[in-house]
Amino acid sequence: MIKKNLTLIIAIGFLWIGKANAQCNADFNRNPNIVCIGEPVVFFDLSTGGSNPKTWSWNFGPGATPATFNGQNPPTVTYSTIGTKTTTLTYTTNSGGCSNVKQRNVEVVTQPTITFTSNSPQCVGQQFNFTYTGSAALTYYWDFGIGANPSSSSIQNPQGITYTSSGTKIVTLIIDNGTCTASTTQNITVSPTPTVSFASTAPKCTGIAVDFTNTGTSSGVTYSWNFGNGATPSTSISQNPTGVIYSTSGTKIITLSITNSTSGCSVDSTGTININETPISSFTSNAPKCENSLVSFTNSGTTGIGVSYLWDFGSGAIPATSTAQNPQGITYTSSGTKIATLIIDNGTCTASTTQNITVSPTPTVSFASTAPKCTGIAVDFTNTGTSSGVTYSWNFGNGATPSTSISQNPTGVIYSTSGTKIITLSITNSTSGCSVDSTGTININETPISSFTSNAPKCENSLVSFTNSGTTGIGVSYLWDFGSGAIPATSTAQNPFAEYTGGGSKTVTLIVTNQFQCSATSTSTITINSLPVADAGVDTTICPNTTVQIGASSNTNNTYSWFPSNSLVISNPTISNPVAMPVASITNYVVTVTDTATNCVNVDTAIVTMLLPIVADAGIDVEICRYDSIQLGVGAIENQHYVWTPVNGLTGSMMSNPMVSSDSSITYTVTVTNEYDCPSASDNVTVIVHQLPLIYAGMDDSITVGSSTQLIATGGIQYNWTPIYGLDNSGVYNPIAGPDTTINYTVKGIDIYGCINFDTILVTVLAPEIWIPNAFTPDDIYNNVLYVRGQGVENFQFRIFDRDGALIFYSQNMDQGWDGGQQLTHEKLPQGAYVYDVQGVLTDGNALHESGIINLIR
């Protein structure tokens, strides 16, 4: 690879109008002129003079690829052999009338050799040395790979390189001998060195196991532990040894050695742990004792300054724990075997001991009852104390029947008097003879009186009054149940009212409750007379100006009265089923029926709805264009049904306002009915249909690039052409069209009725084999890139130069055009004239070479 800045010097000759130069001068240049074998050389023509036609014949010397070339600017050349290579250019003009030869040399040198050695393998943290063993060079660049310190070097033989990680490292060396560069890579090995560290569960006390954990390298290594004096075991080769017990206290020195099984590298770590002395725990007591008797405990183990004690006396103990050395006066609320525990702590270690003591049983006494109750209501008692191995003795107090009992849970005790009653229960342990008493009180409340009267019998829906004739006063409440059909169904008033929705016998209940929640209940039956049947008939709908019979058959025990009576055909409002002919759209007919035996009255209503006359409206006559649509009729009226004829062209023949689309004029009729078979109505509408105009855009046409043609449309009074590209005016019937590519134009025409139709014309744009515009505007949306147009071209090359001969654009693709900027920097270039050069081979085999001026316009 050549370490030189390549400079491309291109000289372009402009075409001048005048007399052709009779002299021709062959000349060229190459870059670089010294090159390594296999690397590219660029040749470019600098020949001048002579007149067309012109030819160039190149010979690049031995070992060149390609060896020769016919054309102005050859492709890139490479050499497979070293030495001085002479390139010969023969420049011929004017059909051989002038010929000139130019030779220049290229020096091809051999690639340098590049090799190096190292002292690999080494371990992590050890030094690596590298020695260059290749051909002479001017500069060196070393990259030592991942984890290297330093990571790179520019000296010939770097020394003392270290790595922070193990594995295969890729070392790269790049040299430069002033003409060529070369590179090589080698893999070196960095062997792993283990890390060593450990942790433990210490500090511990003597006799308590200590576990050790290796926190260093854990794979591909071996271990050697030494646990210090007093340890059992004293050594281990496990990774994480456990269960090491020390028989003596003090500081212990721990050593761990870890060795890499492959590289043999070994590393040690030493640390210390503390082992503390364990105290002695033991005690005595004065047990066995009974429940609630005092128990004493005496420590017989370790004592002294800094020693603490924690006692747990077991279940039921009061207190449950103690920190005294010799705790006294402990009592138990339950009997049985108690587990007493003493924990002694000397400040660093603890010891514990446990003993079982016996607590003899003593019964507990307590009871419950269903009181408070009311006089005359049974009270039940329940023993809630000891229930096994004991005897019972109850006393229930004054007014009780029975007054005493020896049952465990006596029931059915009834009090004849109210007030506070004193209850006593004695329980005795059948084995130990221990006895315990409990005294409590219950309340017995007075029961009230319940009775009432009413003003029944009454008719349905009439108010019935009820009067309490029992207990009254502060704190007394009432709960009435009035029986079936009552409104309300219940009441808490002292003297309430109710009405009934159905006749017959009704059972009424009153519950009276006093402030002690004692209650009494009384029941009575009352009579409610049923209402006569009132039937005004069903609600109905009738056609306009018709009659309908209302009501139902009569009952001889009833009388009838109708309202309103002025629209009854037979003006007798006292019969059960008159004939009505209403005048309003909605009439409520009300009948009042009276039972002559009970004088009870009932009312019913029938609603008669008279429909409005049927209305048919097909809408006004309309005009539309063929294929257009329009809506007929009006909005739907409730309960009306619609039928249109004929049905062709309609979106629906049973809609009130269907859409219509027809290809000829037509008259539609709509007939309207309703669901009550009332007289129907009809209406007509005429739809006049105008045919679409015959719009004609003319015969298809063709033009050449840069020319135009006039389009002429007929058949309408207004026109609009699309697309507008290439047209001078898209809103006239005869625009001028000058597109640069083949295009289809569509014209929309409108006639005197506003009807629209379309036609299309194809304008074909013919282009020469190769065509290049003489100007372009890169800031315009239609002409913003300069392309070479034409047939396919092989070996296509397209160059743009500024007036100084500098190359500003180059492409080998006909689909890649110049956007008016510098190709490499994308800088916009100023407005002005630029030189283009196009070379290639046409599809017919003829050579293509065109040059000229292009004007960039902004």
Short mmCIF file of C-alpha atoms in Angstrom, two decimals, residues 556-770:
data_model
loop_
_atom_site.label_atom_id
_atom_site.label_comp_id
_atom_site.label_asym_id
_atom_site.label_seq_id
_atom_site.Cartn_x
_atom_site.Cartn_y
_atom_site.Cartn_z
CA THR A 556 -125.93 -6.04 38.35
CA ASN A 557 -124.53 -5.07 41.81
CA ASN A 558 -122.50 -2.19 40.32
CA THR A 559 -123.23 1.27 38.94
CA TYR A 560 -121.08 2.97 36.17
CA SER A 561 -120.07 6.55 35.33
CA TRP A 562 -117.83 7.59 32.30
CA PHE A 563 -115.77 10.73 31.69
CA PRO A 564 -115.59 12.47 29.27
CA SER A 565 -119.06 11.71 27.98
CA ASN A 566 -119.35 14.27 25.12
CA SER A 567 -117.55 12.02 22.57
CA LEU A 568 -119.67 8.92 23.28
CA VAL A 569 -121.88 7.98 20.28
CA ILE A 570 -124.66 6.87 22.58
CA SER A 571 -124.75 9.68 25.11
CA ASN A 572 -125.31 7.49 28.18
CA PRO A 573 -122.30 7.64 30.50
CA THR A 574 -123.89 5.15 32.98
CA ILE A 575 -123.60 1.92 30.93
CA SER A 576 -120.59 -0.42 31.19
CA ASN A 577 -119.58 -0.48 27.47
CA PRO A 578 -120.48 2.62 25.42
CA VAL A 579 -119.31 3.40 21.84
CA ALA A 580 -116.80 6.30 21.52
CA MET A 581 -115.97 8.56 18.57
CA PRO A 582 -113.10 10.77 19.83
CA VAL A 583 -112.22 14.09 18.24
CA ALA A 584 -108.75 14.48 19.79
CA SER A 585 -105.64 12.55 18.73
CA ILE A 586 -105.39 11.02 22.25
CA THR A 587 -108.40 10.65 24.61
CA ASN A 588 -108.34 9.14 28.15
CA TYR A 589 -111.74 7.53 28.95
CA VAL A 590 -112.23 6.99 32.74
CA VAL A 591 -114.97 4.69 34.20
CA THR A 592 -115.95 4.86 37.91
CA VAL A 593 -117.62 1.68 39.30
CA THR A 594 -119.50 1.57 42.67
CA ASP A 595 -120.46 -1.66 44.59
CA THR A 596 -124.02 -0.94 45.92
CA ALA A 597 -123.62 -3.52 48.74
CA THR A 598 -120.37 -2.20 50.32
CA ASN A 599 -120.34 1.27 48.74
CA CYS A 600 -116.72 0.55 47.63
CA VAL A 601 -115.58 2.47 44.50
CA ASN A 602 -113.03 1.50 41.77
CA VAL A 603 -111.69 3.38 38.70
CA ASP A 604 -110.08 2.31 35.35
CA THR A 605 -108.84 4.16 32.25
CA ALA A 606 -108.66 3.30 28.53
CA ILE A 607 -106.54 5.36 26.11
CA VAL A 608 -107.89 5.78 22.56
CA THR A 609 -105.35 7.11 20.05
CA MET A 610 -106.67 8.45 16.72
CA LEU A 611 -104.08 8.42 13.93
CA LEU A 612 -103.30 11.44 11.76
CA PRO A 613 -104.25 11.21 8.07
CA ILE A 614 -101.64 9.47 5.90
CA VAL A 615 -99.32 11.90 4.02
CA ALA A 616 -97.47 11.05 0.78
CA ASP A 617 -94.67 13.39 -0.47
CA ALA A 618 -92.38 12.22 -3.29
CA GLY A 619 -90.54 15.57 -3.37
CA ILE A 620 -90.09 18.12 -6.18
CA ASP A 621 -89.05 17.20 -9.75
CA VAL A 622 -85.25 17.16 -10.18
CA GLU A 623 -82.50 17.14 -12.86
CA ILE A 624 -79.25 15.08 -12.68
CA CYS A 625 -76.40 13.95 -14.92
CA ARG A 626 -76.16 10.33 -16.02
CA TYR A 627 -74.47 8.13 -13.37
CA ASP A 628 -75.11 10.79 -10.67
CA SER A 629 -77.57 10.16 -7.83
CA ILE A 630 -80.08 12.26 -5.87
CA GLN A 631 -82.42 11.70 -2.92
CA LEU A 632 -86.22 11.57 -3.39
CA GLY A 633 -89.07 11.93 -0.88
CA VAL A 634 -88.89 13.28 2.69
CA GLY A 635 -88.08 11.98 6.16
CA ALA A 636 -90.03 8.98 7.49
CA ILE A 637 -93.16 9.50 9.66
CA GLU A 638 -93.69 7.03 12.50
CA ASN A 639 -96.02 4.09 11.75
CA GLN A 640 -96.15 4.94 7.98
CA HIS A 641 -94.96 2.42 5.35
CA TYR A 642 -93.63 3.39 1.87
CA VAL A 643 -93.60 1.62 -1.52
CA TRP A 644 -91.97 3.21 -4.62
CA THR A 645 -92.61 2.19 -8.23
CA PRO A 646 -90.89 1.48 -10.51
CA VAL A 647 -87.95 0.11 -8.47
CA ASN A 648 -85.17 0.39 -11.10
CA GLY A 649 -82.47 2.90 -10.16
CA LEU A 650 -83.58 3.14 -6.49
CA THR A 651 -81.40 2.25 -3.46
CA GLY A 652 -84.53 0.90 -1.76
CA SER A 653 -88.19 0.68 -2.76
CA MET A 654 -89.56 0.68 0.82
CA MET A 655 -87.74 3.75 2.18
CA SER A 656 -89.28 7.18 2.73
CA ASN A 657 -86.39 8.94 0.96
CA PRO A 658 -84.36 6.55 -1.28
CA MET A 659 -81.41 7.58 -3.48
CA VAL A 660 -81.92 7.28 -7.27
CA SER A 661 -79.41 6.92 -10.13
CA SER A 662 -80.81 6.46 -13.66
CA ASP A 663 -79.49 6.49 -17.22
CA SER A 664 -82.69 8.09 -18.58
CA SER A 665 -85.52 10.36 -17.38
CA ILE A 666 -88.19 8.60 -15.29
CA THR A 667 -91.25 9.30 -13.10
CA TYR A 668 -91.55 7.57 -9.68
CA THR A 669 -94.71 7.06 -7.57
CA VAL A 670 -94.65 6.59 -3.77
CA THR A 671 -97.65 4.92 -2.03
CA VAL A 672 -97.94 5.35 1.77
CA THR A 673 -99.91 3.06 4.15
CA ASN A 674 -99.93 2.28 7.88
CA GLU A 675 -100.28 -0.89 9.97
CA TYR A 676 -103.94 -0.15 10.85
CA ASP A 677 -105.26 -0.51 7.28
CA CYS A 678 -106.22 3.16 7.11
CA PRO A 679 -106.76 4.67 3.60
CA SER A 680 -103.47 5.03 1.67
CA ALA A 681 -102.00 8.12 -0.13
CA SER A 682 -99.77 8.53 -3.22
CA ASP A 683 -97.50 11.17 -4.86
CA ASN A 684 -95.32 11.41 -8.01
CA VAL A 685 -91.87 12.90 -8.84
CA THR A 686 -90.05 13.15 -12.20
CA VAL A 687 -86.27 12.75 -12.49
CA ILE A 688 -84.84 14.32 -15.67
CA VAL A 689 -81.47 12.69 -16.66
CA HIS A 690 -78.95 14.56 -18.87
CA GLN A 691 -76.46 12.39 -20.82
CA LEU A 692 -72.71 12.94 -20.27
CA PRO A 693 -70.89 15.15 -22.83
CA LEU A 694 -68.69 13.45 -25.47
CA ILE A 695 -65.28 14.83 -24.47
CA TYR A 696 -62.49 14.20 -27.03
CA ALA A 697 -58.79 14.93 -26.30
CA GLY A 698 -57.58 14.26 -29.84
CA MET A 699 -55.33 11.61 -31.44
CA ASP A 700 -52.18 10.39 -29.61
CA ASP A 701 -49.13 12.46 -30.64
CA SER A 702 -45.33 12.24 -30.48
CA ILE A 703 -42.60 14.92 -30.20
CA THR A 704 -38.86 15.00 -29.79
CA VAL A 705 -37.08 16.15 -26.63
CA GLY A 706 -37.22 19.94 -26.39
CA SER A 707 -40.16 20.40 -28.80
CA SER A 708 -43.90 20.87 -28.09
CA THR A 709 -47.36 20.24 -29.56
CA GLN A 710 -50.79 21.80 -29.12
CA LEU A 711 -53.54 19.71 -27.52
CA ILE A 712 -57.17 20.42 -28.54
CA ALA A 713 -60.21 19.16 -26.59
CA THR A 714 -63.85 19.25 -27.77
CA GLY A 715 -67.33 18.39 -26.43
CA GLY A 716 -67.63 20.75 -23.43
CA ILE A 717 -67.69 24.37 -22.37
CA GLN A 718 -65.05 24.13 -19.58
CA TYR A 719 -61.84 22.05 -19.46
CA ASN A 720 -59.10 21.03 -17.03
CA TRP A 721 -55.97 19.02 -17.99
CA THR A 722 -53.91 16.75 -15.67
CA PRO A 723 -51.11 16.40 -14.93
CA ILE A 724 -50.03 20.00 -15.38
CA TYR A 725 -46.37 19.00 -16.02
CA GLY A 726 -45.18 20.30 -19.40
CA LEU A 727 -48.39 22.35 -20.06
CA ASP A 728 -48.45 26.11 -20.53
CA ASN A 729 -52.06 26.35 -19.22
CA SER A 730 -54.07 23.43 -17.78
CA GLY A 731 -57.41 25.32 -17.72
CA VAL A 732 -57.96 25.90 -21.46
CA TYR A 733 -59.21 23.58 -24.23
CA ASN A 734 -55.97 23.98 -26.30
CA PRO A 735 -52.83 24.07 -24.10
CA ILE A 736 -49.26 23.76 -25.48
CA ALA A 737 -47.57 20.54 -24.24
CA GLY A 738 -43.76 20.28 -24.12
CA PRO A 739 -42.85 17.40 -21.74
CA ASP A 740 -39.36 15.89 -21.77
CA THR A 741 -40.65 12.34 -21.14
CA THR A 742 -43.56 10.32 -22.56
CA ILE A 743 -46.76 11.12 -20.66
CA ASN A 744 -50.55 10.51 -20.64
CA TYR A 745 -52.66 13.69 -20.33
CA THR A 746 -56.30 13.48 -19.14
CA VAL A 747 -58.81 16.27 -19.87
CA LYS A 748 -61.98 16.80 -17.80
CA GLY A 749 -64.83 18.46 -19.73
CA ILE A 750 -68.02 20.09 -18.35
CA ASP A 751 -71.17 20.78 -20.45
CA ILE A 752 -73.97 23.38 -20.02
CA TYR A 753 -75.77 21.12 -17.48
CA GLY A 754 -72.67 20.75 -15.32
CA CYS A 755 -72.20 17.12 -16.44
CA ILE A 756 -68.58 15.87 -16.52
CA ASN A 757 -66.70 13.39 -18.73
CA PHE A 758 -63.03 12.56 -19.42
CA ASP A 759 -60.69 11.56 -22.27
CA THR A 760 -56.93 10.78 -22.48
CA ILE A 761 -54.18 11.46 -25.01
CA LEU A 762 -50.67 9.91 -25.03
CA VAL A 763 -47.76 12.25 -25.91
CA THR A 764 -44.68 10.19 -26.75
CA VAL A 765 -41.31 11.97 -26.35
CA LEU A 766 -38.61 10.63 -28.68
CA ALA A 767 -34.93 10.93 -27.65
CA PRO A 768 -31.65 10.51 -29.60
CA GLU A 769 -29.28 7.62 -28.69
CA ILE A 770 -27.41 9.88 -26.27
#
